[in-house]
Amino acid sequence: MHRCHRRISILFALCGPSLLDHSAGSLFRLLLLAPLLEELIMRAGLQEWLMRRGSHAALVLGVPALAFSLLHVMSGAQAMALVFFPGLAFGLVYRRWRDWRLCALLHALCNGIALSFCSFNIY
């Protein structure tokens, strides 16, 4: 495979269709809706529930990060793997400050960086 075609294939695998779509609806979903809803469910819901039950730290951080990855199953296995570690980081932030809105802000920032990276490398 030609080097340029290989690079484009890798970028499409990493970026996926949602990060390549720059419509107003897609940007709204990626920068506002998904971060708010996903962090509300993962942090204020699942992680908070695990913390109140006195679960082990590995479960408190790992289960929501895994669930967060599974939310991205439609984007493919690579996307699921790539979002696992930010999911862990958001979990650490929530565990420290107990504010899911801070996690949503960081999530939106990560999505914005991913959008910028994909846009810059494709165009």
Tab-separated table of N, CA and C in Angstrom:
chain	number	residue	atom	x	y	z
A	1	MET	N	0.847	-1.187	0.000
A	1	MET	CA	0.000	0.000	0.000
A	1	MET	C	0.884	1.238	0.000
A	2	HIS	N	0.523	2.200	-0.787
A	2	HIS	CA	1.268	3.451	-0.878
A	2	HIS	C	1.261	4.148	0.480
A	3	ARG	N	2.353	4.834	0.800
A	3	ARG	CA	2.514	5.479	2.105
A	3	ARG	C	1.392	6.469	2.410
A	4	CYS	N	0.987	7.265	1.438
A	4	CYS	CA	-0.088	8.248	1.625
A	4	CYS	C	-1.420	7.551	1.918
A	5	HIS	N	-1.713	6.485	1.181
A	5	HIS	CA	-2.953	5.740	1.404
A	5	HIS	C	-2.960	5.092	2.784
A	6	ARG	N	-1.802	4.607	3.219
A	6	ARG	CA	-1.694	3.992	4.544
A	6	ARG	C	-1.960	5.042	5.626
A	7	ARG	N	-1.396	6.247	5.439
A	7	ARG	CA	-1.604	7.325	6.415
A	7	ARG	C	-3.077	7.707	6.482
A	8	ILE	N	-3.734	7.819	5.358
A	8	ILE	CA	-5.154	8.160	5.327
A	8	ILE	C	-5.974	7.054	5.976
A	9	SER	N	-5.622	5.792	5.732
A	9	SER	CA	-6.336	4.665	6.356
A	9	SER	C	-6.206	4.711	7.863
A	10	ILE	N	-5.017	5.006	8.350
A	10	ILE	CA	-4.790	5.089	9.797
A	10	ILE	C	-5.599	6.242	10.388
A	11	LEU	N	-5.587	7.394	9.721
A	11	LEU	CA	-6.343	8.544	10.226
A	11	LEU	C	-7.837	8.261	10.262
A	12	PHE	N	-8.362	7.609	9.220
A	12	PHE	CA	-9.785	7.275	9.230
A	12	PHE	C	-10.097	6.292	10.349
A	13	ALA	N	-9.184	5.347	10.611
A	13	ALA	CA	-9.402	4.383	11.689
A	13	ALA	C	-9.393	5.081	13.045
A	14	LEU	N	-8.482	6.045	13.236
A	14	LEU	CA	-8.395	6.748	14.509
A	14	LEU	C	-9.492	7.788	14.666
A	15	CYS	N	-9.788	8.487	13.585
A	15	CYS	CA	-10.741	9.591	13.673
A	15	CYS	C	-12.183	9.117	13.541
A	16	GLY	N	-12.462	8.277	12.618
A	16	GLY	CA	-13.826	7.803	12.432
A	16	GLY	C	-14.729	8.873	11.854
A	17	PRO	N	-15.884	8.453	11.391
A	17	PRO	CA	-16.799	9.380	10.723
A	17	PRO	C	-17.275	10.530	11.599
A	18	SER	N	-17.489	10.286	12.881
A	18	SER	CA	-18.025	11.349	13.734
A	18	SER	C	-17.036	12.494	13.921
A	19	LEU	N	-15.737	12.195	13.901
A	19	LEU	CA	-14.736	13.250	14.058
A	19	LEU	C	-14.391	13.916	12.733
A	20	LEU	N	-14.888	13.357	11.650
A	20	LEU	CA	-14.650	13.953	10.336
A	20	LEU	C	-15.849	14.766	9.860
A	21	ASP	N	-16.969	14.627	10.558
A	21	ASP	CA	-18.187	15.365	10.219
A	21	ASP	C	-18.180	16.682	10.986
A	22	HIS	N	-18.139	17.784	10.275
A	22	HIS	CA	-18.084	19.095	10.932
A	22	HIS	C	-19.395	19.864	10.804
A	23	SER	N	-20.481	19.134	10.670
A	23	SER	CA	-21.788	19.792	10.621
A	23	SER	C	-22.123	20.353	12.000
A	24	ALA	N	-23.046	21.294	12.033
A	24	ALA	CA	-23.439	21.913	13.305
A	24	ALA	C	-23.974	20.863	14.278
A	25	GLY	N	-24.762	19.920	13.773
A	25	GLY	CA	-25.313	18.880	14.635
A	25	GLY	C	-24.244	17.993	15.231
A	26	SER	N	-23.269	17.634	14.432
A	26	SER	CA	-22.179	16.789	14.917
A	26	SER	C	-21.333	17.524	15.952
A	27	LEU	N	-21.030	18.786	15.687
A	27	LEU	CA	-20.255	19.568	16.649
A	27	LEU	C	-21.011	19.743	17.957
A	28	PHE	N	-22.316	19.979	17.889
A	28	PHE	CA	-23.150	20.090	19.091
A	28	PHE	C	-23.094	18.793	19.896
A	29	ARG	N	-23.215	17.672	19.190
A	29	ARG	CA	-23.199	16.365	19.847
A	29	ARG	C	-21.841	16.082	20.487
A	30	LEU	N	-20.749	16.352	19.755
A	30	LEU	CA	-19.407	16.028	20.246
A	30	LEU	C	-18.899	16.984	21.322
A	31	LEU	N	-19.282	18.243	21.235
A	31	LEU	CA	-18.719	19.239	22.151
A	31	LEU	C	-19.616	19.594	23.322
A	32	LEU	N	-20.891	19.228	23.250
A	32	LEU	CA	-21.795	19.572	24.343
A	32	LEU	C	-22.614	18.374	24.826
A	33	LEU	N	-23.409	17.811	23.941
A	33	LEU	CA	-24.358	16.783	24.345
A	33	LEU	C	-23.684	15.522	24.895
A	34	ALA	N	-22.767	14.934	24.131
A	34	ALA	CA	-22.111	13.705	24.576
A	34	ALA	C	-21.326	13.909	25.873
A	35	PRO	N	-20.494	14.955	25.975
A	35	PRO	CA	-19.784	15.133	27.245
A	35	PRO	C	-20.710	15.281	28.453
A	36	LEU	N	-21.777	16.055	28.306
A	36	LEU	CA	-22.690	16.244	29.436
A	36	LEU	C	-23.400	14.949	29.816
A	37	LEU	N	-24.000	14.283	28.833
A	37	LEU	CA	-24.763	13.069	29.132
A	37	LEU	C	-23.875	11.919	29.583
A	38	GLU	N	-22.772	11.708	28.875
A	38	GLU	CA	-21.895	10.585	29.227
A	38	GLU	C	-21.283	10.757	30.605
A	39	GLU	N	-20.844	11.956	30.933
A	39	GLU	CA	-20.236	12.165	32.252
A	39	GLU	C	-21.280	12.167	33.370
A	40	LEU	N	-22.459	12.641	33.087
A	40	LEU	CA	-23.530	12.556	34.078
A	40	LEU	C	-23.814	11.090	34.414
A	41	ILE	N	-23.906	10.262	33.392
A	41	ILE	CA	-24.198	8.837	33.606
A	41	ILE	C	-23.008	8.107	34.224
A	42	MET	N	-21.811	8.310	33.659
A	42	MET	CA	-20.633	7.566	34.118
A	42	MET	C	-20.147	8.024	35.482
A	43	ARG	N	-20.038	9.310	35.688
A	43	ARG	CA	-19.446	9.814	36.940
A	43	ARG	C	-20.495	9.998	38.036
A	44	ALA	N	-21.508	10.831	37.785
A	44	ALA	CA	-22.511	11.103	38.824
A	44	ALA	C	-23.400	9.895	39.046
A	45	GLY	N	-23.466	9.009	38.077
A	45	GLY	CA	-24.278	7.807	38.211
A	45	GLY	C	-23.463	6.613	38.656
A	46	LEU	N	-22.838	5.954	37.713
A	46	LEU	CA	-22.128	4.690	37.976
A	46	LEU	C	-20.970	4.839	38.954
A	47	GLN	N	-20.081	5.791	38.715
A	47	GLN	CA	-18.918	5.919	39.600
A	47	GLN	C	-19.321	6.347	41.004
A	48	GLU	N	-20.255	7.271	41.100
A	48	GLU	CA	-20.726	7.700	42.426
A	48	GLU	C	-21.349	6.527	43.180
A	49	TRP	N	-22.131	5.716	42.473
A	49	TRP	CA	-22.760	4.540	43.089
A	49	TRP	C	-21.701	3.580	43.606
A	50	LEU	N	-20.663	3.331	42.812
A	50	LEU	CA	-19.580	2.437	43.236
A	50	LEU	C	-18.821	3.018	44.424
A	51	MET	N	-18.611	4.318	44.431
A	51	MET	CA	-17.897	4.962	45.537
A	51	MET	C	-18.702	4.862	46.826
A	52	ARG	N	-19.995	5.084	46.741
A	52	ARG	CA	-20.842	5.023	47.950
A	52	ARG	C	-20.956	3.614	48.509
A	53	ARG	N	-20.806	2.624	47.650
A	53	ARG	CA	-20.843	1.229	48.096
A	53	ARG	C	-19.534	0.815	48.751
A	54	GLY	N	-18.518	1.676	48.673
A	54	GLY	CA	-17.224	1.350	49.251
A	54	GLY	C	-16.434	0.372	48.405
A	55	SER	N	-16.676	0.367	47.113
A	55	SER	CA	-15.977	-0.544	46.207
A	55	SER	C	-14.488	-0.217	46.156
A	56	HIS	N	-13.708	-1.218	45.809
A	56	HIS	CA	-12.263	-1.076	45.669
A	56	HIS	C	-11.966	-0.025	44.597
A	57	ALA	N	-10.875	0.703	44.751
A	57	ALA	CA	-10.509	1.783	43.833
A	57	ALA	C	-10.396	1.294	42.385
A	58	ALA	N	-9.915	0.075	42.190
A	58	ALA	CA	-9.794	-0.457	40.826
A	58	ALA	C	-11.170	-0.578	40.175
A	59	LEU	N	-12.167	-0.973	40.947
A	59	LEU	CA	-13.529	-1.055	40.413
A	59	LEU	C	-14.127	0.332	40.205
A	60	VAL	N	-13.891	1.216	41.154
A	60	VAL	CA	-14.439	2.578	41.079
A	60	VAL	C	-13.935	3.296	39.828
A	61	LEU	N	-12.707	3.034	39.438
A	61	LEU	CA	-12.146	3.676	38.250
A	61	LEU	C	-12.317	2.823	36.994
A	62	GLY	N	-12.127	1.519	37.127
A	62	GLY	CA	-12.124	0.631	35.969
A	62	GLY	C	-13.486	0.374	35.350
A	63	VAL	N	-14.496	0.148	36.178
A	63	VAL	CA	-15.828	-0.171	35.648
A	63	VAL	C	-16.401	0.992	34.840
A	64	PRO	N	-16.385	2.220	35.359
A	64	PRO	CA	-16.886	3.331	34.536
A	64	PRO	C	-16.047	3.564	33.271
A	65	ALA	N	-14.724	3.371	33.351
A	65	ALA	CA	-13.882	3.543	32.159
A	65	ALA	C	-14.226	2.495	31.104
A	66	LEU	N	-14.471	1.272	31.547
A	66	LEU	CA	-14.871	0.212	30.618
A	66	LEU	C	-16.246	0.507	30.025
A	67	ALA	N	-17.178	0.945	30.851
A	67	ALA	CA	-18.515	1.304	30.366
A	67	ALA	C	-18.427	2.474	29.385
A	68	PHE	N	-17.568	3.433	29.681
A	68	PHE	CA	-17.350	4.571	28.796
A	68	PHE	C	-16.827	4.085	27.443
A	69	SER	N	-15.913	3.129	27.463
A	69	SER	CA	-15.407	2.546	26.217
A	69	SER	C	-16.523	1.862	25.444
A	70	LEU	N	-17.361	1.134	26.148
A	70	LEU	CA	-18.450	0.415	25.491
A	70	LEU	C	-19.461	1.373	24.853
A	71	LEU	N	-19.588	2.579	25.401
A	71	LEU	CA	-20.468	3.571	24.785
A	71	LEU	C	-19.992	3.951	23.382
A	72	HIS	N	-18.723	3.696	23.097
A	72	HIS	CA	-18.127	4.068	21.817
A	72	HIS	C	-17.982	2.868	20.883
A	73	VAL	N	-18.710	1.802	21.134
A	73	VAL	CA	-18.597	0.578	20.342
A	73	VAL	C	-18.936	0.813	18.871
A	74	MET	N	-19.862	1.693	18.590
A	74	MET	CA	-20.255	1.951	17.203
A	74	MET	C	-19.146	2.651	16.410
A	75	SER	N	-18.181	3.214	17.111
A	75	SER	CA	-17.057	3.871	16.438
A	75	SER	C	-15.919	2.901	16.148
A	76	GLY	N	-16.039	1.676	16.633
A	76	GLY	CA	-15.034	0.658	16.353
A	76	GLY	C	-14.132	0.354	17.539
A	77	ALA	N	-13.406	-0.750	17.410
A	77	ALA	CA	-12.542	-1.237	18.491
A	77	ALA	C	-11.423	-0.253	18.814
A	78	GLN	N	-10.869	0.389	17.796
A	78	GLN	CA	-9.780	1.338	18.051
A	78	GLN	C	-10.275	2.533	18.851
A	79	ALA	N	-11.447	3.020	18.528
A	79	ALA	CA	-12.016	4.145	19.280
A	79	ALA	C	-12.293	3.727	20.714
A	80	MET	N	-12.800	2.509	20.893
A	80	MET	CA	-13.071	2.020	22.246
A	80	MET	C	-11.783	1.979	23.061
A	81	ALA	N	-10.712	1.500	22.446
A	81	ALA	CA	-9.426	1.422	23.152
A	81	ALA	C	-8.890	2.824	23.449
A	82	LEU	N	-9.031	3.724	22.497
A	82	LEU	CA	-8.501	5.077	22.680
A	82	LEU	C	-9.223	5.866	23.768
A	83	VAL	N	-10.507	5.619	23.970
A	83	VAL	CA	-11.236	6.393	24.983
A	83	VAL	C	-11.155	5.772	26.376
A	84	PHE	N	-10.601	4.570	26.489
A	84	PHE	CA	-10.500	3.944	27.804
A	84	PHE	C	-9.640	4.772	28.756
A	85	PHE	N	-8.481	5.223	28.282
A	85	PHE	CA	-7.572	5.956	29.170
A	85	PHE	C	-8.085	7.339	29.555
A	86	PRO	N	-8.678	8.091	28.631
A	86	PRO	CA	-9.334	9.326	29.093
A	86	PRO	C	-10.458	9.017	30.084
A	87	GLY	N	-11.159	7.890	29.891
A	87	GLY	CA	-12.195	7.492	30.843
A	87	GLY	C	-11.623	7.287	32.237
A	88	LEU	N	-10.441	6.686	32.311
A	88	LEU	CA	-9.761	6.535	33.611
A	88	LEU	C	-9.388	7.900	34.192
A	89	ALA	N	-8.882	8.778	33.331
A	89	ALA	CA	-8.492	10.125	33.803
A	89	ALA	C	-9.702	10.898	34.312
A	90	PHE	N	-10.822	10.821	33.591
A	90	PHE	CA	-12.037	11.497	34.050
A	90	PHE	C	-12.474	10.920	35.397
A	91	GLY	N	-12.288	9.613	35.553
A	91	GLY	CA	-12.626	8.966	36.819
A	91	GLY	C	-11.766	9.468	37.967
A	92	LEU	N	-10.491	9.662	37.713
A	92	LEU	CA	-9.596	10.204	38.744
A	92	LEU	C	-9.999	11.627	39.116
A	93	VAL	N	-10.347	12.420	38.109
A	93	VAL	CA	-10.791	13.790	38.367
A	93	VAL	C	-12.069	13.770	39.212
A	94	TYR	N	-12.996	12.892	38.860
A	94	TYR	CA	-14.242	12.823	39.622
A	94	TYR	C	-13.982	12.355	41.055
A	95	ARG	N	-13.114	11.378	41.200
A	95	ARG	CA	-12.807	10.855	42.533
A	95	ARG	C	-12.197	11.938	43.417
A	96	ARG	N	-11.389	12.809	42.824
A	96	ARG	CA	-10.725	13.865	43.593
A	96	ARG	C	-11.661	15.030	43.923
A	97	TRP	N	-12.430	15.515	42.898
A	97	TRP	CA	-13.221	16.725	43.087
A	97	TRP	C	-14.724	16.485	43.168
A	98	ARG	N	-15.184	15.285	42.890
A	98	ARG	CA	-16.615	14.916	42.970
A	98	ARG	C	-17.518	15.905	42.217
A	99	ASP	N	-17.091	16.332	41.042
A	99	ASP	CA	-17.884	17.242	40.228
A	99	ASP	C	-17.903	16.732	38.785
A	100	TRP	N	-19.016	16.120	38.413
A	100	TRP	CA	-19.119	15.538	37.069
A	100	TRP	C	-19.056	16.602	35.983
A	101	ARG	N	-19.403	17.847	36.330
A	101	ARG	CA	-19.352	18.923	35.336
A	101	ARG	C	-17.915	19.230	34.918
A	102	LEU	N	-16.986	19.105	35.847
A	102	LEU	CA	-15.571	19.264	35.520
A	102	LEU	C	-15.141	18.164	34.544
A	103	CYS	N	-15.620	16.947	34.781
A	103	CYS	CA	-15.327	15.832	33.870
A	103	CYS	C	-15.923	16.099	32.493
A	104	ALA	N	-17.129	16.656	32.456
A	104	ALA	CA	-17.767	16.970	31.174
A	104	ALA	C	-16.965	18.037	30.431
A	105	LEU	N	-16.447	19.010	31.148
A	105	LEU	CA	-15.626	20.050	30.530
A	105	LEU	C	-14.352	19.444	29.935
A	106	LEU	N	-13.690	18.575	30.697
A	106	LEU	CA	-12.493	17.902	30.196
A	106	LEU	C	-12.817	17.004	29.001
A	107	HIS	N	-13.944	16.322	29.063
A	107	HIS	CA	-14.406	15.464	27.974
A	107	HIS	C	-14.614	16.298	26.708
A	108	ALA	N	-15.277	17.442	26.835
A	108	ALA	CA	-15.494	18.325	25.685
A	108	ALA	C	-14.161	18.831	25.136
A	109	LEU	N	-13.238	19.144	26.013
A	109	LEU	CA	-11.914	19.596	25.592
A	109	LEU	C	-11.198	18.490	24.812
A	110	CYS	N	-11.262	17.273	25.306
A	110	CYS	CA	-10.654	16.131	24.593
A	110	CYS	C	-11.297	15.945	23.225
A	111	ASN	N	-12.611	16.038	23.153
A	111	ASN	CA	-13.293	15.914	21.867
A	111	ASN	C	-12.876	17.037	20.921
A	112	GLY	N	-12.722	18.235	21.462
A	112	GLY	CA	-12.274	19.357	20.638
A	112	GLY	C	-10.866	19.154	20.100
A	113	ILE	N	-9.996	18.618	20.934
A	113	ILE	CA	-8.622	18.322	20.494
A	113	ILE	C	-8.650	17.247	19.412
A	114	ALA	N	-9.460	16.214	19.611
A	114	ALA	CA	-9.575	15.144	18.610
A	114	ALA	C	-10.116	15.695	17.294
A	115	LEU	N	-11.123	16.559	17.373
A	115	LEU	CA	-11.658	17.196	16.162
A	115	LEU	C	-10.582	18.002	15.444
A	116	SER	N	-9.818	18.757	16.195
A	116	SER	CA	-8.755	19.564	15.602
A	116	SER	C	-7.693	18.689	14.961
A	117	PHE	N	-7.281	17.649	15.656
A	117	PHE	CA	-6.271	16.734	15.133
A	117	PHE	C	-6.744	16.097	13.842
A	118	CYS	N	-7.953	15.603	13.842
A	118	CYS	CA	-8.486	14.930	12.649
A	118	CYS	C	-8.658	15.912	11.499
A	119	SER	N	-9.112	17.100	11.790
A	119	SER	CA	-9.295	18.110	10.743
A	119	SER	C	-7.968	18.522	10.140
A	120	PHE	N	-6.988	18.736	10.996
A	120	PHE	CA	-5.675	19.192	10.565
A	120	PHE	C	-4.996	18.133	9.703
A	121	ASN	N	-5.132	16.883	10.075
A	121	ASN	CA	-4.434	15.811	9.373
A	121	ASN	C	-5.150	15.336	8.116
A	122	ILE	N	-6.425	15.600	8.000
A	122	ILE	CA	-7.165	15.154	6.819
A	122	ILE	C	-7.107	16.216	5.734
A	123	TYR	N	-7.252	17.474	6.124
A	123	TYR	CA	-7.356	18.540	5.113
A	123	TYR	C	-6.045	19.166	4.796
